[in-house]
Amino acid sequence: MFKKIRRIIFFIPFLTFLFIALFFWHGLSLNPQLLPSPFINKPAPNFYLSSLSQPQEKFTNKIFLGHVTLLNVFATWCESCAEEHPFLVDLANQKIRIIGLDYKDQRAAALAYLAKYGNPYQLVLFDSTGNAAINWGVYGTPETFVIDAKGIVRYKQIGAIDEISWQQNILPIIKKYHA
Amino acid sequence: MRNYLILFLLLFATISFATNSLAIYPFSSPQQQQRFQQLTYQLRCLVCQNQNLAESDASLAADLRTQIAEKIRAGASDQEIIQYLVARYGDFVLYQPPVMQSTYLLWFGPFVLLLIGLAILMLRIRYLNKKSNSMNLTIEKEQHLERLLRNE
């Protein structure tokens, strides 16, 4: 009886090591830069922003009602945004509704950028102070939110969208909420 | 010796530089200033995640510092300000994670491990006591041993 217990006790350090090693191994596979958004499955935060092209026109979160929309936070000074841009133009050509949120930018620079590289956005909201983006919990451009036709945030992509993240993460969400 | 003294004094130069950067956010009272300092030290910068909001140079950290300063001036409580940031960025902004279901292991795991260790220790001690008890000699055997030792 005691011999049996002794044999088990001998294995305890090994089992403890194994448990801790597996725990840390799992931790290594997590990317600490990808933070879950607290807005998932919650109504889109409100804002009161002018459009990039028409400063006198103001918009609120009502613009999301009626369509599944991508809200893409970008800036002309952001390199990964420029990398992502052609992919967004492709998506717009496939009739995906994309609204831009131009983050801490110059109006003239942003207009020139869209004229040069193409404009995939149905509307670009101009957030020169970055305060609207803070209300959306944005911490690094580019970020893209998927918002359903009822104005509920369903997904957040951190970093540039590419073919893989589009096919695996974003497209299934759009299909799911497409009325 | 003099070189060491200069090096020692230089340490203070960096400290005073660090506190100087707080002068960008003026407050009407020293209490407000202190609350601002405490809050920005206990909140994490989302961009450079190993830095707090007070120390980070990221532009987002500067924007959040400005917002926190504005909220303190407007009379918001510390709890309200923390809530404001958690609502936007999640619990990750807090260096001290809240006690909730997903953090039970984090908070209570060490104590569970300690209890397991104590339990093993107790069992072990009890087992060894029993073993040494069973090795105690009976009175007759002890007398026999004594006789042997005296060479009788």
GROMACS .gro file of C-alpha atoms in nm:
model
  331
    1MET     CA    1   0.000   0.000   0.000
    2PHE     CA    2   0.267   0.251   0.107
    3LYS     CA    3   0.492   0.138  -0.174
    4LYS     CA    4   0.218   0.219  -0.421
    5ILE     CA    5   0.170   0.568  -0.273
    6ARG     CA    6   0.545   0.618  -0.282
    7ARG     CA    7   0.557   0.534  -0.648
    8ILE     CA    8   0.283   0.788  -0.717
    9ILE     CA    9   0.465   1.050  -0.513
   10PHE     CA   10   0.774   0.997  -0.726
   11PHE     CA   11   0.574   1.097  -1.032
   12ILE     CA   12   0.431   1.416  -0.881
   13PRO     CA   13   0.724   1.645  -0.978
   14PHE     CA   14   0.715   1.506  -1.330
   15LEU     CA   15   0.338   1.552  -1.362
   16THR     CA   16   0.364   1.904  -1.219
   17PHE     CA   17   0.633   1.986  -1.472
   18LEU     CA   18   0.421   1.844  -1.753
   19PHE     CA   19   0.116   2.048  -1.646
   20ILE     CA   20   0.312   2.373  -1.621
   21ALA     CA   21   0.494   2.307  -1.949
   22LEU     CA   22   0.164   2.251  -2.133
   23PHE     CA   23   0.022   2.567  -1.974
   24PHE     CA   24   0.316   2.778  -2.093
   25TRP     CA   25   0.323   2.606  -2.432
   26HIS     CA   26  -0.035   2.716  -2.486
   27GLY     CA   27   0.058   3.068  -2.371
   28LEU     CA   28   0.330   3.086  -2.635
   29SER     CA   29   0.076   3.036  -2.911
   30LEU     CA   30  -0.131   3.339  -2.802
   31ASN     CA   31  -0.060   3.677  -2.957
   32PRO     CA   32  -0.071   3.944  -2.685
   33GLN     CA   33  -0.125   4.213  -2.949
   34LEU     CA   34  -0.468   4.068  -3.034
   35LEU     CA   35  -0.700   4.191  -2.762
   36PRO     CA   36  -1.063   4.082  -2.761
   37SER     CA   37  -1.295   4.377  -2.820
   38PRO     CA   38  -1.551   4.439  -2.546
   39PHE     CA   39  -1.795   4.555  -2.817
   40ILE     CA   40  -1.853   4.213  -2.976
   41ASN     CA   41  -2.230   4.143  -2.981
   42LYS     CA   42  -2.297   4.491  -2.844
   43PRO     CA   43  -2.443   4.794  -3.024
   44ALA     CA   44  -2.194   4.999  -3.225
   45PRO     CA   45  -2.066   5.293  -3.018
   46ASN     CA   46  -2.213   5.622  -3.130
   47PHE     CA   47  -2.022   5.910  -3.288
   48TYR     CA   48  -2.088   6.244  -3.450
   49LEU     CA   49  -1.842   6.284  -3.734
   50SER     CA   50  -1.823   6.469  -4.059
   51SER     CA   51  -1.753   6.298  -4.386
   52LEU     CA   52  -1.405   6.334  -4.531
   53SER     CA   53  -1.526   6.483  -4.858
   54GLN     CA   54  -1.814   6.692  -4.717
   55PRO     CA   55  -1.710   6.857  -4.387
   56GLN     CA   56  -2.058   7.001  -4.330
   57GLU     CA   57  -2.230   6.662  -4.345
   58LYS     CA   58  -2.249   6.483  -4.008
   59PHE     CA   59  -2.307   6.114  -3.945
   60THR     CA   60  -2.394   5.895  -3.645
   61ASN     CA   61  -2.404   5.519  -3.587
   62LYS     CA   62  -2.739   5.510  -3.773
   63ILE     CA   63  -2.538   5.466  -4.094
   64PHE     CA   64  -2.498   5.097  -4.009
   65LEU     CA   65  -2.870   5.021  -4.006
   66GLY     CA   66  -2.999   4.808  -4.291
   67HIS     CA   67  -2.673   4.657  -4.422
   68VAL     CA   68  -2.391   4.442  -4.300
   69THR     CA   69  -2.098   4.684  -4.301
   70LEU     CA   70  -1.724   4.679  -4.253
   71LEU     CA   71  -1.592   4.976  -4.059
   72ASN     CA   72  -1.226   5.010  -4.152
   73VAL     CA   73  -1.009   5.234  -3.933
   74PHE     CA   74  -0.719   5.365  -4.139
   75ALA     CA   75  -0.480   5.657  -4.175
   76THR     CA   76  -0.257   5.780  -4.455
   77TRP     CA   77   0.047   5.765  -4.221
   78CYS     CA   78  -0.017   5.397  -4.146
   79GLU     CA   79   0.194   5.157  -4.352
   80SER     CA   80  -0.008   4.840  -4.295
   81CYS     CA   81  -0.317   5.034  -4.405
   82ALA     CA   82  -0.150   5.104  -4.738
   83GLU     CA   83  -0.067   4.733  -4.767
   84GLU     CA   84  -0.426   4.643  -4.693
   85HIS     CA   85  -0.574   4.904  -4.927
   86PRO     CA   86  -0.574   4.704  -5.255
   87PHE     CA   87  -0.756   4.420  -5.081
   88LEU     CA   88  -1.026   4.663  -4.964
   89VAL     CA   89  -1.060   4.795  -5.320
   90ASP     CA   90  -1.114   4.433  -5.433
   91LEU     CA   91  -1.381   4.384  -5.166
   92ALA     CA   92  -1.559   4.702  -5.269
   93ASN     CA   93  -1.566   4.572  -5.627
   94GLN     CA   94  -1.739   4.259  -5.489
   95LYS     CA   95  -2.012   4.489  -5.351
   96ILE     CA   96  -1.900   4.465  -4.988
   97ARG     CA   97  -2.013   4.776  -4.802
   98ILE     CA   98  -1.711   4.940  -4.641
   99ILE     CA   99  -1.716   5.259  -4.438
  100GLY     CA  100  -1.384   5.418  -4.354
  101LEU     CA  101  -1.282   5.588  -4.032
  102ASP     CA  102  -0.989   5.816  -4.109
  103TYR     CA  103  -0.791   5.824  -3.784
  104LYS     CA  104  -0.588   6.132  -3.677
  105ASP     CA  105  -0.523   6.247  -4.028
  106GLN     CA  106  -0.510   6.555  -4.249
  107ARG     CA  107  -0.813   6.604  -4.473
  108ALA     CA  108  -0.607   6.696  -4.779
  109ALA     CA  109  -0.366   6.405  -4.731
  110ALA     CA  110  -0.651   6.156  -4.699
  111LEU     CA  111  -0.831   6.288  -5.008
  112ALA     CA  112  -0.509   6.268  -5.209
  113TYR     CA  113  -0.444   5.913  -5.081
  114LEU     CA  114  -0.789   5.793  -5.191
  115ALA     CA  115  -0.756   5.968  -5.527
  116LYS     CA  116  -0.422   5.795  -5.585
  117TYR     CA  117  -0.491   5.441  -5.459
  118GLY     CA  118  -0.865   5.417  -5.523
  119ASN     CA  119  -1.155   5.465  -5.286
  120PRO     CA  120  -1.313   5.144  -5.154
  121TYR     CA  121  -1.526   5.334  -4.903
  122GLN     CA  122  -1.892   5.415  -4.946
  123LEU     CA  123  -1.833   5.688  -4.690
  124VAL     CA  124  -1.526   5.804  -4.501
  125LEU     CA  125  -1.578   5.943  -4.151
  126PHE     CA  126  -1.317   6.198  -4.055
  127ASP     CA  127  -1.187   6.157  -3.699
  128SER     CA  128  -0.911   6.415  -3.678
  129THR     CA  129  -0.882   6.405  -3.296
  130GLY     CA  130  -0.902   6.027  -3.269
  131ASN     CA  131  -1.168   6.057  -2.999
  132ALA     CA  132  -1.430   5.860  -3.193
  133ALA     CA  133  -1.174   5.583  -3.243
  134ILE     CA  134  -1.110   5.577  -2.867
  135ASN     CA  135  -1.483   5.522  -2.815
  136TRP     CA  136  -1.450   5.221  -3.044
  137GLY     CA  137  -1.152   5.091  -2.848
  138VAL     CA  138  -0.914   5.133  -3.140
  139TYR     CA  139  -0.550   5.098  -3.038
  140GLY     CA  140  -0.371   5.044  -3.366
  141THR     CA  141  -0.454   5.094  -3.731
  142PRO     CA  142  -0.570   4.918  -3.935
  143GLU     CA  143  -0.862   4.771  -3.747
  144THR     CA  144  -1.184   4.653  -3.906
  145PHE     CA  145  -1.519   4.595  -3.740
  146VAL     CA  146  -1.800   4.388  -3.888
  147ILE     CA  147  -2.135   4.545  -3.799
  148ASP     CA  148  -2.463   4.371  -3.879
  149ALA     CA  149  -2.775   4.532  -4.026
  150LYS     CA  150  -2.912   4.606  -3.679
  151GLY     CA  151  -2.602   4.802  -3.584
  152ILE     CA  152  -2.454   4.529  -3.361
  153VAL     CA  153  -2.076   4.478  -3.368
  154ARG     CA  154  -2.008   4.114  -3.461
  155TYR     CA  155  -1.635   4.090  -3.519
  156LYS     CA  156  -1.315   4.288  -3.492
  157GLN     CA  157  -1.010   4.230  -3.708
  158ILE     CA  158  -0.690   4.373  -3.568
  159GLY     CA  159  -0.426   4.441  -3.831
  160ALA     CA  160  -0.456   4.427  -4.207
  161ILE     CA  161  -0.717   4.206  -4.372
  162ASP     CA  162  -0.563   3.955  -4.611
  163GLU     CA  163  -0.701   3.664  -4.812
  164ILE     CA  164  -0.662   3.422  -4.517
  165SER     CA  165  -0.828   3.636  -4.251
  166TRP     CA  166  -1.100   3.730  -4.498
  167GLN     CA  167  -1.186   3.371  -4.592
  168GLN     CA  168  -1.148   3.226  -4.243
  169ASN     CA  169  -1.282   3.495  -4.013
  170ILE     CA  170  -1.463   3.781  -4.180
  171LEU     CA  171  -1.653   3.629  -4.472
  172PRO     CA  172  -1.826   3.362  -4.255
  173ILE     CA  173  -1.946   3.638  -4.018
  174ILE     CA  174  -2.077   3.848  -4.307
  175LYS     CA  175  -2.260   3.545  -4.451
  176LYS     CA  176  -2.406   3.462  -4.113
  177TYR     CA  177  -2.557   3.808  -4.060
  178HIS     CA  178  -2.644   3.882  -4.421
  179ALA     CA  179  -3.022   3.907  -4.423
  180MET     CA  180   3.521   5.897  -0.619
  181ARG     CA  181   3.417   6.221  -0.781
  182ASN     CA  182   3.304   6.029  -1.090
  183TYR     CA  183   3.082   5.808  -0.876
  184LEU     CA  184   2.931   6.114  -0.713
  185ILE     CA  185   2.851   6.260  -1.056
  186LEU     CA  186   2.695   5.931  -1.168
  187PHE     CA  187   2.491   5.923  -0.850
  188LEU     CA  188   2.366   6.278  -0.907
  189LEU     CA  189   2.280   6.195  -1.268
  190LEU     CA  190   2.029   5.938  -1.139
  191PHE     CA  191   1.832   6.222  -0.988
  192ALA     CA  192   1.849   6.418  -1.311
  193THR     CA  193   1.645   6.148  -1.490
  194ILE     CA  194   1.391   6.133  -1.209
  195SER     CA  195   1.327   6.506  -1.215
  196PHE     CA  196   1.296   6.487  -1.592
  197ALA     CA  197   1.028   6.217  -1.560
  198THR     CA  198   0.820   6.420  -1.315
  199ASN     CA  199   0.859   6.729  -1.531
  200SER     CA  200   0.666   6.564  -1.813
  201LEU     CA  201   0.361   6.562  -1.585
  202ALA     CA  202   0.355   6.940  -1.589
  203ILE     CA  203   0.182   6.923  -1.930
  204TYR     CA  204  -0.136   6.827  -1.745
  205PRO     CA  205  -0.212   7.111  -1.505
  206PHE     CA  206  -0.454   7.054  -1.219
  207SER     CA  207  -0.615   7.291  -0.975
  208SER     CA  208  -0.523   7.086  -0.669
  209PRO     CA  209  -0.235   6.859  -0.565
  210GLN     CA  210  -0.490   6.583  -0.489
  211GLN     CA  211  -0.606   6.586  -0.851
  212GLN     CA  212  -0.245   6.577  -0.964
  213GLN     CA  213  -0.182   6.278  -0.740
  214ARG     CA  214  -0.491   6.093  -0.863
  215PHE     CA  215  -0.383   6.153  -1.222
  216GLN     CA  216  -0.040   6.013  -1.145
  217GLN     CA  217  -0.178   5.707  -0.968
  218LEU     CA  218  -0.433   5.634  -1.241
  219THR     CA  219  -0.190   5.665  -1.528
  220TYR     CA  220   0.058   5.443  -1.346
  221GLN     CA  221  -0.191   5.163  -1.290
  222LEU     CA  222  -0.336   5.160  -1.644
  223ARG     CA  223  -0.166   4.983  -1.929
  224CYS     CA  224  -0.080   5.138  -2.263
  225LEU     CA  225  -0.248   4.929  -2.535
  226VAL     CA  226   0.018   5.002  -2.793
  227CYS     CA  227   0.338   4.929  -2.602
  228GLN     CA  228   0.195   4.677  -2.365
  229ASN     CA  229   0.482   4.665  -2.120
  230GLN     CA  230   0.443   5.031  -2.039
  231ASN     CA  231   0.180   5.211  -1.839
  232LEU     CA  232  -0.010   5.515  -1.963
  233ALA     CA  233   0.214   5.750  -1.765
  234GLU     CA  234   0.537   5.631  -1.922
  235SER     CA  235   0.436   5.546  -2.276
  236ASP     CA  236   0.526   5.773  -2.565
  237ALA     CA  237   0.264   5.625  -2.797
  238SER     CA  238   0.025   5.884  -2.937
  239LEU     CA  239  -0.272   5.682  -2.812
  240ALA     CA  240  -0.127   5.694  -2.460
  241ALA     CA  241  -0.096   6.073  -2.487
  242ASP     CA  242  -0.459   6.099  -2.604
  243LEU     CA  243  -0.576   5.879  -2.318
  244ARG     CA  244  -0.372   6.083  -2.067
  245THR     CA  245  -0.542   6.397  -2.198
  246GLN     CA  246  -0.885   6.234  -2.161
  247ILE     CA  247  -0.807   6.112  -1.809
  248ALA     CA  248  -0.686   6.461  -1.710
  249GLU     CA  249  -1.004   6.616  -1.854
  250LYS     CA  250  -1.221   6.369  -1.666
  251ILE     CA  251  -1.042   6.433  -1.336
  252ARG     CA  252  -1.089   6.809  -1.384
  253ALA     CA  253  -1.457   6.749  -1.463
  254GLY     CA  254  -1.494   6.568  -1.129
  255ALA     CA  255  -1.510   6.203  -1.240
  256SER     CA  256  -1.416   5.945  -0.977
  257ASP     CA  257  -1.125   5.703  -1.024
  258GLN     CA  258  -1.375   5.419  -1.057
  259GLU     CA  259  -1.565   5.603  -1.333
  260ILE     CA  260  -1.246   5.666  -1.527
  261ILE     CA  261  -1.135   5.304  -1.498
  262GLN     CA  262  -1.483   5.191  -1.606
  263TYR     CA  263  -1.462   5.425  -1.907
  264LEU     CA  264  -1.139   5.265  -2.024
  265VAL     CA  265  -1.241   4.906  -1.948
  266ALA     CA  266  -1.564   4.957  -2.146
  267ARG     CA  267  -1.355   5.050  -2.451
  268TYR     CA  268  -1.042   4.841  -2.424
  269GLY     CA  269  -1.141   4.552  -2.196
  270ASP     CA  270  -0.979   4.432  -1.875
  271PHE     CA  271  -0.640   4.434  -2.046
  272VAL     CA  272  -0.595   4.804  -1.958
  273LEU     CA  273  -0.578   4.702  -1.594
  274TYR     CA  274  -0.246   4.576  -1.464
  275GLN     CA  275  -0.434   4.409  -1.181
  276PRO     CA  276  -0.683   4.168  -1.338
  277PRO     CA  277  -1.027   4.160  -1.173
  278VAL     CA  278  -1.139   3.845  -0.990
  279MET     CA  279  -1.381   3.668  -1.225
  280GLN     CA  280  -1.447   3.321  -1.358
  281SER     CA  281  -1.174   3.333  -1.622
  282THR     CA  282  -0.916   3.457  -1.370
  283TYR     CA  283  -0.995   3.219  -1.081
  284LEU     CA  284  -0.698   3.001  -1.177
  285LEU     CA  285  -0.473   3.305  -1.177
  286TRP     CA  286  -0.591   3.433  -0.840
  287PHE     CA  287  -0.648   3.110  -0.649
  288GLY     CA  288  -0.417   2.868  -0.834
  289PRO     CA  289  -0.112   2.945  -0.616
  290PHE     CA  290  -0.313   2.886  -0.297
  291VAL     CA  291  -0.448   2.557  -0.434
  292LEU     CA  292  -0.090   2.450  -0.512
  293LEU     CA  293   0.014   2.553  -0.161
  294LEU     CA  294  -0.267   2.344  -0.007
  295ILE     CA  295  -0.171   2.044  -0.221
  296GLY     CA  296   0.190   2.084  -0.108
  297LEU     CA  297   0.088   2.106   0.259
  298ALA     CA  298  -0.134   1.799   0.221
  299ILE     CA  299   0.152   1.597   0.071
  300LEU     CA  300   0.382   1.716   0.348
  301MET     CA  301   0.131   1.613   0.619
  302LEU     CA  302   0.080   1.268   0.465
  303ARG     CA  303   0.454   1.222   0.440
  304ILE     CA  304   0.515   1.324   0.801
  305ARG     CA  305   0.240   1.093   0.923
  306TYR     CA  306   0.380   0.805   0.719
  307LEU     CA  307   0.734   0.856   0.851
  308ASN     CA  308   0.607   0.879   1.211
  309LYS     CA  309   0.422   0.552   1.173
  310LYS     CA  310   0.729   0.390   1.023
  311SER     CA  311   0.957   0.502   1.309
  312ASN     CA  312   0.695   0.395   1.566
  313SER     CA  313   0.684   0.046   1.421
  314MET     CA  314   1.061   0.029   1.454
  315ASN     CA  315   1.049   0.094   1.831
  316LEU     CA  316   1.179  -0.205   2.028
  317THR     CA  317   0.976  -0.393   2.280
  318ILE     CA  318   1.095  -0.384   2.640
  319GLU     CA  319   1.230  -0.741   2.627
  320LYS     CA  320   1.425  -0.670   2.310
  321GLU     CA  321   1.567  -0.353   2.459
  322GLN     CA  322   1.686  -0.540   2.764
  323HIS     CA  323   1.837  -0.803   2.539
  324LEU     CA  324   2.018  -0.532   2.342
  325GLU     CA  325   2.153  -0.377   2.662
  326ARG     CA  326   2.285  -0.714   2.776
  327LEU     CA  327   2.455  -0.765   2.442
  328LEU     CA  328   2.616  -0.425   2.463
  329ARG     CA  329   2.747  -0.499   2.812
  330ASN     CA  330   2.891  -0.820   2.676
  331GLU     CA  331   2.703  -1.045   2.913
   0.00000   0.00000   0.00000
